[in-house]
Amino acid sequence: MYKEKKLFYKSKDGTRLCGIFLSPKKIKGYVLLAHGINVNKNEWDNFYVDIAQELCKKGFASLRFDFRGHGESEGVQKEMTVIGETLDIAASIEQISAQWDGNISIVGMSFGAGPAIILSSQGMPKIRTLVLLCPVIDYVSTFLKPIVPWAKGSFNEKGFEHLNKKGFLSLDGEFELGAKLIEEFKVIKPYEFLSKTKLPILVIHGDKDSMVPFKVSKRYGNPNKASQFMAMKNSDHGFIDVNDETGKSDKSIRNKRKVIEATVGWIERWS
């Protein structure tokens, strides 16, 4: 029913990226899906696969891709940067533009939201709308001086000592954050770019998010009259129910279904 195609292409600095196009028979729009940190193009629990399939049902093709240092793309974790990810999004937009002359929507989840915001602020005329899911838009309150539990286990005295000695900081004991990225956290402020945008923006965030501050999204997530902020009650990061560690409960499944419906509906509205 739908056509799936894996492709490899180069980012703006030559880094080799991997992506997957999923397309319906008749295409009325394209959507780029930008994932979070320490996951891949399919997102946690295949959330982006589910979104891509629902988009296809409504006539929208999508490209979901691995950022540098993730999945099947080139690069090592500790060399990943916000600017590098912004280049990856720009190259991915070019891949879509090579076969589509119309508007493009971007979905950015968690860490993938910041680079999506930065790129869209550069006045690219093809970008029609953004959907930001539990977005990281303030690197200070999320990482450097975390106000929610997730990063506190890494961004502390011991973590910064390791950064000074080894040149990277270990996030969750799994992902290596390099010194250049940490320096970017001090100066790059996605919420400032977001607050100035004129694009229609949908921001969806769980009010019990333990990884990314809900209150930051609530403050900046409705930047203009064409935008909307949607709070998911009793939802943790990734929209799982706050009392569900597996993400498989009925409440978690309903939450994700609601987010997918809102995302697809928003893209339909503004495409």
Coordinates of N, CA and C in Angstrom, one line a residue, residues 4 7 29 32 50 71 74 84 106 114 137 144 156 166-168 173 175 180 266 270:
E4 N 8.2 2.2 0.7 CA 9.3 2.5 1.6 C 10.6 2.4 0.9
L7 N 17.6 5.3 2.0 CA 18.6 6.0 1.2 C 19.7 6.5 2.1
G29 N 1.7 16.1 0.3 CA 2.7 16.9 1.2 C 3.8 16.0 1.7
L32 N 9.2 16.0 7.4 CA 10.5 15.5 7.9 C 10.4 15.2 9.4
D50 N 5.0 4.9 13.6 CA 3.5 5.0 13.7 C 3.1 6.3 13.1
G71 N 22.1 5.8 15.0 CA 21.6 4.8 14.0 C 22.6 4.4 13.0
E74 N 26.7 8.2 9.8 CA 28.1 8.3 10.2 C 28.3 9.2 11.4
G84 N 25.7 20.8 14.0 CA 25.8 19.6 13.1 C 24.5 19.0 12.8
I106 N 7.8 20.0 9.5 CA 8.8 19.3 10.3 C 8.3 18.9 11.6
G114 N 15.3 21.4 18.9 CA 16.1 22.6 18.8 C 16.7 22.9 17.4
I137 N 14.1 23.0 24.4 CA 14.3 24.3 23.8 C 15.1 25.2 24.8
L144 N 22.6 21.9 31.6 CA 23.7 22.5 32.4 C 23.3 22.7 33.8
N156 N 26.7 17.0 36.9 CA 27.0 17.3 38.3 C 28.5 17.4 38.4
K166 N 38.4 13.8 30.2 CA 38.2 12.9 29.0 C 37.7 13.6 27.8
G167 N 37.2 14.8 27.9 CA 36.6 15.5 26.8 C 35.2 15.2 26.4
F168 N 34.5 14.5 27.3 CA 33.1 14.2 27.1 C 32.4 13.9 28.4
G173 N 25.0 7.1 31.2 CA 26.0 6.1 31.1 C 26.0 5.4 29.7
F175 N 25.4 7.7 26.4 CA 25.6 8.6 25.2 C 26.7 9.6 25.6
K180 N 32.4 20.2 22.8 CA 31.9 21.3 21.9 C 30.4 21.4 22.0
W266 N -2.8 18.6 12.7 CA -2.1 19.9 12.6 C -1.5 20.1 11.2
W270 N -2.4 22.9 8.1 CA -1.5 23.9 7.7 C -0.7 23.6 6.4

